Tab-separated table of C-alpha atoms and ligand atoms in Angstrom:
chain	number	residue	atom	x	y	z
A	79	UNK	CA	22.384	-0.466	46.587
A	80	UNK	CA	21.585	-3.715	47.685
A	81	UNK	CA	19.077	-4.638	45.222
A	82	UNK	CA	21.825	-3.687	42.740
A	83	UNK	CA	24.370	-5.782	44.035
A	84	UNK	CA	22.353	-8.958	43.775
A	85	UNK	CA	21.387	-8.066	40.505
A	86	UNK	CA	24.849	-8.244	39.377
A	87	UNK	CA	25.355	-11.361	41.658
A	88	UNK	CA	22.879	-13.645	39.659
A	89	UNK	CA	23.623	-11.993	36.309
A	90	UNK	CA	27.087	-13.345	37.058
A	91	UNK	CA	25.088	-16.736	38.502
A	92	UNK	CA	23.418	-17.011	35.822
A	93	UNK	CA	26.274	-16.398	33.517
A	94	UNK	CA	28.131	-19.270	35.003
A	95	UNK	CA	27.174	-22.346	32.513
A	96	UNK	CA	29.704	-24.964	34.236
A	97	UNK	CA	27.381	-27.589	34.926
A	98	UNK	CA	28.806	-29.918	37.882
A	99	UNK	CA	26.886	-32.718	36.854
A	100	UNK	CA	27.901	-33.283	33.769
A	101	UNK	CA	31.735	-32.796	34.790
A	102	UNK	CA	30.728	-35.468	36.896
A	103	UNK	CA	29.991	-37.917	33.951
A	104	UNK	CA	32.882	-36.191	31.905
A	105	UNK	CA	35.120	-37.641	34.640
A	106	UNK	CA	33.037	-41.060	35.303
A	107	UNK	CA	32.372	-42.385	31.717
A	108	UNK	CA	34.354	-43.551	29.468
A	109	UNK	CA	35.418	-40.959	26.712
A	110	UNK	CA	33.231	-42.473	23.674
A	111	UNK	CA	30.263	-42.767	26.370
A	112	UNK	CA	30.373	-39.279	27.329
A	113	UNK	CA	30.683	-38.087	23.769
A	114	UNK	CA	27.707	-39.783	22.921
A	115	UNK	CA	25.559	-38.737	25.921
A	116	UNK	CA	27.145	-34.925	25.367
A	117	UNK	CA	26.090	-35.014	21.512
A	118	UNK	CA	22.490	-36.442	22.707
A	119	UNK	CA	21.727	-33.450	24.777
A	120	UNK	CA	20.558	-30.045	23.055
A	121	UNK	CA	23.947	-28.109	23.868
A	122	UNK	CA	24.813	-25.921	21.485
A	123	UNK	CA	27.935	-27.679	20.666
A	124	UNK	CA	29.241	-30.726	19.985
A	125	UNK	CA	32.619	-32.404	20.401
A	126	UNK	CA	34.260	-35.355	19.712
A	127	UNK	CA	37.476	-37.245	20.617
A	128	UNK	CA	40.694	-35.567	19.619
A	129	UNK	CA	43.609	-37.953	20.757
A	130	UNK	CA	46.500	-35.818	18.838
A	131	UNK	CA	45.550	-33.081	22.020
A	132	UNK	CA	45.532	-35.331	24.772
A	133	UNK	CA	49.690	-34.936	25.825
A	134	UNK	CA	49.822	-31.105	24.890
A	135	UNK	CA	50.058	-27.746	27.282
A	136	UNK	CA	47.438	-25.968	25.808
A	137	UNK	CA	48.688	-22.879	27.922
A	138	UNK	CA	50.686	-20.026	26.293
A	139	UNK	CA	49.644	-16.913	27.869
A	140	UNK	CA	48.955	-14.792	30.995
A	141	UNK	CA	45.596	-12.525	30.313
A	142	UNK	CA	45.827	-9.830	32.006
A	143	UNK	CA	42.826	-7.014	32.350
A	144	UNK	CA	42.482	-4.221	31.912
A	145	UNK	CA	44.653	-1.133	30.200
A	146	UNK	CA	48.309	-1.215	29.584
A	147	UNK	CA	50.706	1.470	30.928
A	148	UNK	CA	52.068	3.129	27.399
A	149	UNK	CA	49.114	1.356	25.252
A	150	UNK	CA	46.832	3.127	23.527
A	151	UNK	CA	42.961	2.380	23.578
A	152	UNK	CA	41.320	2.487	19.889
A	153	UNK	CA	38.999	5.238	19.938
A	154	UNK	CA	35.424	4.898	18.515
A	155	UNK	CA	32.828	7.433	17.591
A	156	UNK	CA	29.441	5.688	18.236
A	157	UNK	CA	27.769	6.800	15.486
A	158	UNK	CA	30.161	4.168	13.693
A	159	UNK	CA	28.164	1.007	16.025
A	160	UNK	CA	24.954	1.833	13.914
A	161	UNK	CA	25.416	0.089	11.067
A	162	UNK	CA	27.300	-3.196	12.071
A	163	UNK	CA	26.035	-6.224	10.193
A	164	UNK	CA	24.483	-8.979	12.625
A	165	UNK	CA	27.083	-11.481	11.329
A	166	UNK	CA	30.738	-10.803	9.745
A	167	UNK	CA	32.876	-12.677	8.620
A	168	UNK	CA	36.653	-11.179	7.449
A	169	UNK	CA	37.082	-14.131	4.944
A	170	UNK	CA	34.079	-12.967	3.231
A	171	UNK	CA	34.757	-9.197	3.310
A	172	UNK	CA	38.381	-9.985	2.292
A	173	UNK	CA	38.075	-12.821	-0.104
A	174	UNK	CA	41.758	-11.863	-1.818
A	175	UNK	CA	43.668	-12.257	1.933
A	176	UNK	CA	44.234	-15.967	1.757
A	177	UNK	CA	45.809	-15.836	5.208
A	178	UNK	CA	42.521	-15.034	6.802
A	179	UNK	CA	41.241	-18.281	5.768
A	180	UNK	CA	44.849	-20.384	6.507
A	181	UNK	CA	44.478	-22.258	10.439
A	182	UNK	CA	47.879	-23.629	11.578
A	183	UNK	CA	48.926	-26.058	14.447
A	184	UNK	CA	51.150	-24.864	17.080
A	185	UNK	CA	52.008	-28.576	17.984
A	186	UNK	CA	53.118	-29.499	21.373
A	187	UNK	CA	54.909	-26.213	22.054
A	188	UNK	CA	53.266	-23.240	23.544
A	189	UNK	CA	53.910	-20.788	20.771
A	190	UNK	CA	49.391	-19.458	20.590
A	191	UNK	CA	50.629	-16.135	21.401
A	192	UNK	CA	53.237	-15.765	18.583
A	193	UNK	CA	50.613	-17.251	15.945
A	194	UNK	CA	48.392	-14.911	16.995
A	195	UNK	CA	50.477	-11.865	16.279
A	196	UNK	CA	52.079	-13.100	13.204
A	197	UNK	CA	48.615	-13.970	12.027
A	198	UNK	CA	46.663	-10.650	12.293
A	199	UNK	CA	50.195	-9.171	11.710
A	200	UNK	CA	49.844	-11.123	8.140
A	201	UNK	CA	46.267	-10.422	7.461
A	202	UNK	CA	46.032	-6.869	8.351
A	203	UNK	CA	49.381	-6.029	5.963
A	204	UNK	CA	47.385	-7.609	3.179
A	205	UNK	CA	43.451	-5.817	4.366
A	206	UNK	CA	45.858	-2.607	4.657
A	207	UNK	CA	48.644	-2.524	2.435
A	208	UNK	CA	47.753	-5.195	-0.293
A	209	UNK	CA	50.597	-7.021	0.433
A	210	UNK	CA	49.899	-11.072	0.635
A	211	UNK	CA	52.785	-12.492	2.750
A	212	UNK	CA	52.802	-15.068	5.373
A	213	UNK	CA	54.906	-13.561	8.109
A	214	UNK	CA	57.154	-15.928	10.212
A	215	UNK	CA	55.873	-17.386	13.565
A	216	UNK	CA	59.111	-18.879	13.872
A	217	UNK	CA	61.137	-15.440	13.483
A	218	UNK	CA	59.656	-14.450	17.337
A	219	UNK	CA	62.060	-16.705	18.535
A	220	UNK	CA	64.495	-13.889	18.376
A	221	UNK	CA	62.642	-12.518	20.888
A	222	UNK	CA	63.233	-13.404	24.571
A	223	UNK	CA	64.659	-17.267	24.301
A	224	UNK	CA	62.261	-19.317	22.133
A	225	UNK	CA	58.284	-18.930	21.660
A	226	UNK	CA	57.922	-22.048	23.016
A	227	UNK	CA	57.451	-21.957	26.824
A	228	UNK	CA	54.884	-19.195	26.543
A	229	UNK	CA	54.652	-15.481	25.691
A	230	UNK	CA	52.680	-12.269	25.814
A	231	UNK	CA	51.160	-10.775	22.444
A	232	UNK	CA	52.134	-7.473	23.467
A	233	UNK	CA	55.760	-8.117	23.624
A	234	UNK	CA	55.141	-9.717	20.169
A	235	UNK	CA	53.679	-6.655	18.676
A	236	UNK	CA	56.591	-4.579	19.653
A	237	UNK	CA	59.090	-7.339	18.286
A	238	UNK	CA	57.202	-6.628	14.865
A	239	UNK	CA	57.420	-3.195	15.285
A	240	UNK	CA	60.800	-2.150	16.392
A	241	UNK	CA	62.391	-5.765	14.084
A	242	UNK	CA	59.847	-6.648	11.690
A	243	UNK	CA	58.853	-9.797	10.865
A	244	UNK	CA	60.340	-11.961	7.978
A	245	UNK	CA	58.698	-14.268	5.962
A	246	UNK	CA	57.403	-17.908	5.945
A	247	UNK	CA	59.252	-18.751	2.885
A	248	UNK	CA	62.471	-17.606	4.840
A	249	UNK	CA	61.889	-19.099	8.369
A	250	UNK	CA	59.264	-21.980	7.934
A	251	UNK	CA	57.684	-23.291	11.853
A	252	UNK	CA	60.584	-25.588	13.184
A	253	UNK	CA	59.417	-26.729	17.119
A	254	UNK	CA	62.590	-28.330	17.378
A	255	UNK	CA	64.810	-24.699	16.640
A	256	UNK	CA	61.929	-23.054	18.495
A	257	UNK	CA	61.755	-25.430	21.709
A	258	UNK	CA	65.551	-24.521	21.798
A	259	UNK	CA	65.619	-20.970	21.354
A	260	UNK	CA	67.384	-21.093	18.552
A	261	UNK	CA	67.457	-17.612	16.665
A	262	UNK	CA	68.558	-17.865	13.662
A	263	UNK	CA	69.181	-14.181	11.260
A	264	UNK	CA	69.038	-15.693	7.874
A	265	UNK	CA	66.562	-17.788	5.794
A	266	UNK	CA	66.353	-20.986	4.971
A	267	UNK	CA	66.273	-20.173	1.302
A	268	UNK	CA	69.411	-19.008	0.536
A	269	UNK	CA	67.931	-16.937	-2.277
A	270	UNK	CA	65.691	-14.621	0.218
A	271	UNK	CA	67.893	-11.930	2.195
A	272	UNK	CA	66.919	-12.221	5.960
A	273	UNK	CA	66.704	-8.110	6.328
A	274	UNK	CA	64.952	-7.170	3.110
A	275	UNK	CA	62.438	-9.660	3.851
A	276	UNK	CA	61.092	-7.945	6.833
A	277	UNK	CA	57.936	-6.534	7.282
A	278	UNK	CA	57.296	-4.470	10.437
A	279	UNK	CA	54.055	-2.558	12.248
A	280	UNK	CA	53.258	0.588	13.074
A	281	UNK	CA	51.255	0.602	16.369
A	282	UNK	CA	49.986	-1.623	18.255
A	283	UNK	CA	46.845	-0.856	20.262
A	284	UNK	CA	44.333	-2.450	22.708
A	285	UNK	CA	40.436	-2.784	22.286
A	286	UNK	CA	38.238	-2.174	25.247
A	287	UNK	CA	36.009	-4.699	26.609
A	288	UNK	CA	32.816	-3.238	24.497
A	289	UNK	CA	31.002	-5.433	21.915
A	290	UNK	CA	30.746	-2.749	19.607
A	291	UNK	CA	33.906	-1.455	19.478
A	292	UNK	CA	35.494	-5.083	19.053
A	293	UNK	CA	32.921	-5.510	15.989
A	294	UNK	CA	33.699	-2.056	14.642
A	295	UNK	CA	37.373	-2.464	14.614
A	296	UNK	CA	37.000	-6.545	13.176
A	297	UNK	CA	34.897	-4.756	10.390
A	298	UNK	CA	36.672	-1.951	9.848
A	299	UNK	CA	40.429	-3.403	9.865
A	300	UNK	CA	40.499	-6.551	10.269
A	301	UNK	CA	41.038	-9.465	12.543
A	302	UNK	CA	41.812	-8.891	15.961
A	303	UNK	CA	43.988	-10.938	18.758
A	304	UNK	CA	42.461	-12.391	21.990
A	305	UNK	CA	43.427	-13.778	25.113
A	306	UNK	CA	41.326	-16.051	27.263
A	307	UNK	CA	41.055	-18.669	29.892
A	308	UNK	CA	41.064	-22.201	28.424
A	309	UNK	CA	39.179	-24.938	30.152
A	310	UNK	CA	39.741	-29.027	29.139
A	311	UNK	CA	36.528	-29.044	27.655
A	312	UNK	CA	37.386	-27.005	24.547
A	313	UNK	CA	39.783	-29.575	23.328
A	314	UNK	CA	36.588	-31.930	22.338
A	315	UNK	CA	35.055	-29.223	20.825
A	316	UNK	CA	34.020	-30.044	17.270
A	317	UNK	CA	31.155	-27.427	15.819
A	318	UNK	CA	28.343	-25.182	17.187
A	319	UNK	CA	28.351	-22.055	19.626
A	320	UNK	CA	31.134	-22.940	22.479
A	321	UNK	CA	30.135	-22.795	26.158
A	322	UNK	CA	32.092	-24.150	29.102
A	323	UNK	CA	30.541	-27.078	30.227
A	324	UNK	CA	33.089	-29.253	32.022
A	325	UNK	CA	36.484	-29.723	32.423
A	326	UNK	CA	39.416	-28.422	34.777
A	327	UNK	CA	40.934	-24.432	34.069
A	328	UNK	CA	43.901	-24.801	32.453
A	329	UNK	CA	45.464	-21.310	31.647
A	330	UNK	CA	45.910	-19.038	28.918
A	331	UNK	CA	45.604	-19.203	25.330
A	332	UNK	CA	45.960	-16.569	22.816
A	333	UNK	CA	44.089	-16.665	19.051
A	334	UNK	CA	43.070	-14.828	16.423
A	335	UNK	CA	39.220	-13.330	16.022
A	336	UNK	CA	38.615	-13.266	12.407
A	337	UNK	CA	34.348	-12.307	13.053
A	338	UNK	CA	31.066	-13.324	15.204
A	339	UNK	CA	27.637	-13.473	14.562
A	340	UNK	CA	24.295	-15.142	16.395
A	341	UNK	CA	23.848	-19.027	15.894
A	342	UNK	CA	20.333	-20.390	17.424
A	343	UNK	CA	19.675	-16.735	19.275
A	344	UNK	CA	23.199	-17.195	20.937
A	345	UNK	CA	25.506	-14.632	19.778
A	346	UNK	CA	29.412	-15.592	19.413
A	347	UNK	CA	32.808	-14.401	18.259
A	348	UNK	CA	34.561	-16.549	14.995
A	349	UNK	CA	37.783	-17.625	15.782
A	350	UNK	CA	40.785	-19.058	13.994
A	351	UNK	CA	42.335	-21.425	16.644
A	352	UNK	CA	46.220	-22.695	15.995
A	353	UNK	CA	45.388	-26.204	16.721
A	354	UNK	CA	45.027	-27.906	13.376
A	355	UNK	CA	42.462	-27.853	10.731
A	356	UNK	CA	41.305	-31.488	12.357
A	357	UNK	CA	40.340	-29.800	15.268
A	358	UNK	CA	36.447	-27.904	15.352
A	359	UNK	CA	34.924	-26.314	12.493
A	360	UNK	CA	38.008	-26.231	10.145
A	361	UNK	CA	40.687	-24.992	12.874
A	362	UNK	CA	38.053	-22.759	13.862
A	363	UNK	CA	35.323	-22.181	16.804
A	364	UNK	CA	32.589	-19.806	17.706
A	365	UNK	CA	32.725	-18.874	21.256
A	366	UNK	CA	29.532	-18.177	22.805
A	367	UNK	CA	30.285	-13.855	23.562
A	368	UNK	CA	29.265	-13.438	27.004
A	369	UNK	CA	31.237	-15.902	29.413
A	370	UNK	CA	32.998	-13.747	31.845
A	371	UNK	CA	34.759	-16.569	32.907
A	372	UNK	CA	36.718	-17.096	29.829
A	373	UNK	CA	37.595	-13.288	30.209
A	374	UNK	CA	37.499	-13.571	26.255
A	375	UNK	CA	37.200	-9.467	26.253
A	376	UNK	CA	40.144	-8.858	28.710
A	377	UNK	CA	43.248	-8.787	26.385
A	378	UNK	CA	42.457	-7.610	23.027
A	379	UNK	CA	45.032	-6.475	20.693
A	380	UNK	CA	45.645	-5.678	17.328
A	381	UNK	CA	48.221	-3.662	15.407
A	382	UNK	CA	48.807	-1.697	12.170
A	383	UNK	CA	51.278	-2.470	9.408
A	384	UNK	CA	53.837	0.002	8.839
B	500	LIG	C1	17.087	-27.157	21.287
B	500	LIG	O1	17.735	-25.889	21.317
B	500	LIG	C2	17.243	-24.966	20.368
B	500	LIG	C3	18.142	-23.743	20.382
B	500	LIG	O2	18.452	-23.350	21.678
B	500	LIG	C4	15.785	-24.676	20.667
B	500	LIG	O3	15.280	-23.767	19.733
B	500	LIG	C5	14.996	-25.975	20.613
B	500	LIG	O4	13.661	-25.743	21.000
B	500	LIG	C6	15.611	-27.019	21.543
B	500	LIG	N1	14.964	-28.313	21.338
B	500	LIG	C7	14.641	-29.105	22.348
B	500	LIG	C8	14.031	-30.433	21.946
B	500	LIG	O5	14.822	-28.813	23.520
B	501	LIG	C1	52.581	-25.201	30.265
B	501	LIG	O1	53.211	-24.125	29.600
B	501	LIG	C2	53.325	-22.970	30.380
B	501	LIG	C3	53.956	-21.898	29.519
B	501	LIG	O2	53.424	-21.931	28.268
B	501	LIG	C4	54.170	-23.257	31.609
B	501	LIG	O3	54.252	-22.119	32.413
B	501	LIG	C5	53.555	-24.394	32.400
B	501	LIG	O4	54.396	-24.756	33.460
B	501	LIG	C6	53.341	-25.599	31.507
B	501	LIG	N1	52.609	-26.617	32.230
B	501	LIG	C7	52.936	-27.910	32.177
B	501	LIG	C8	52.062	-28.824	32.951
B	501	LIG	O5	53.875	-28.325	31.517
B	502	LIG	C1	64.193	-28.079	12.053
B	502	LIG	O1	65.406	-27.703	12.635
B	502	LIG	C2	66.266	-28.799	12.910
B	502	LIG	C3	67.440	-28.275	13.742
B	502	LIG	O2	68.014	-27.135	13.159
B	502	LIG	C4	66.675	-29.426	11.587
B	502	LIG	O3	67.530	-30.521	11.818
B	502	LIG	C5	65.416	-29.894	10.864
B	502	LIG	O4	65.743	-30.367	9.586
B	502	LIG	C6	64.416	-28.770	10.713
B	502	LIG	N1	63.159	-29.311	10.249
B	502	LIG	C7	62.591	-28.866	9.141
B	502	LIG	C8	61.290	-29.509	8.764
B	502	LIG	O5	63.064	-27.985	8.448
């Protein structure tokens, strides 16, 4: 018993890839400095300096582990984990759902959580239903007082289930309506009706914290929504397999996972961040898969179109 409980101590030890001395520099040097002595080192990422970051909350979500009163778990019959590719990308395997490839920025508002939803929400209607719309971050602020000060997905999955979402071409992202709560029931373009152009889900369901089952239902079905703990560091973060390396914990963020794959031996999950297509690898990021830290696998949701 013992033995077993140190195992699982350093496991976790080892796990743990916040490395105090370079923190130390992070906070000593001056930012160009740093970068340049970060990039020097083997890591298996690199950042750079993005200023347009620097005021933001980069918060927008409380992860919370573990299963949901009322949510259903995705079921998975293992013979279905024996063929998964190595690598997968949803772009590739759905080359006709442009949204899968689109990255947006959230801007200073904490709305991650609402482009996550209306992202897979938009994808997975297209993968599923062949139907290639962009539905409408900014119709969630219907939904509780304004997307801006934070949300959770889940509610969001429900709000396209029960309302449906409208499109982008009715309610294009406005932070200054959405930083005000403002709801507004009709589109922009007078020509669009505001309740023919919704678009709702069917269920919404969570994914256990299993590799395989996360792979089997990105390959199957499509992208997936996540929820994990963001540290400063990520901000710099410009290509490569992420790690935490430095940097205070901030809070939660919420994104789409569009794939993963190995990089270098070091197996990672693709993501689409909502932070710009300036920021990392496009608007995206690979996140290194097993930092329990990040609790990348404790809130992972995804839904069906209706
Ligand atoms: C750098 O890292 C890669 C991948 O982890 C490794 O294969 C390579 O040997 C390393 N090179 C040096 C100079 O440490
Ligand atoms: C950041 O936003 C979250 C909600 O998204 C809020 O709870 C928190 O107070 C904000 N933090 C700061 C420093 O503004
Ligand atoms: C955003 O909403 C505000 C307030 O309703 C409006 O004045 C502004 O024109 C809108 N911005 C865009 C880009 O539509």
């Amino acid at each position: 018993m013992l033995r077993v409980l140190l195992l699982v101590a350093l496991a976790q030890f080892s796990a743990c890839t916040f490395d105090p001395e370079l923190n130390r520099m992070h906070l000593l040097l001056p930012k160009d400095q740093f970068i340049e002595y970060f990039n020097s080192q083997n890591y298996s990422w690199k950042i750079t300096d993005h200023p347009y970051l620097e005021g933001r909350n980069l918060t927008g979500t409380e992860i919370t582990k573990g299963p949901i009163p009322g949510v259903k778990q995705l079921y998975y019959d293992p013979e279905q984990f024996k063929d998964l590719p190595e690598n997968f990308d949803a772009r590739k395997k759905w080359p006709n759902c442009e949204t899968i490839k689109e990255v947006y920025d959230q801007g200073d508002c904490g709305s991650c959580w609402a482009f996550g939803t209306a992202t897979v929400a938009s994808d997975r209607t297209c993968i599923h239903k062949d139907l290639h719309v962009r539905l409408s971050v900014q119709d969630f602020n219907c939904f509780l007082g304004g997307i801006c000060n934070g949300g959770i997905p889940l509610g969001a999955y429900l709000f396209w289930i029960i309302y449906g979402l409208v499109t982008e071409e009715c309610k294009p992202y406005n932070i200054t309506e959405s930083k005000q709560g403002i709801c507004v029931k009709e589109c922009k373009d007078p020509s669009i009706n505001y309740l023919n152009d919704k678009h709702k889900g069917k269920d919404v369901f969570l994914i256990d914290d299993n590799d395989d089952k996360i792979k089997a239902e990105l390959v199957n079905n499509g992208p997936i929504q996540a929820g994990f703990t963001v540290y400063s560091d990520i901000k710099d973060y410009s290509s490569g397999v992420y790690e935490h390396k430095y940097g205070e914990k901030k809070g939660g963020h919420s994104v789409r996972v569009i794939g993963y794959g190995v990089e270098n031996g070091i197996d990672y999950w693709l993501v689409a961040n909502s932070w710009g297509t300036q920021w990392g690898e496009q608007g995206t990021i690979k996140i290194k898969r097993h930092q329990p830290e990040l609790c990348f696998k404790c809130a992972l949701l995804t839904g069906v179109p209706a």
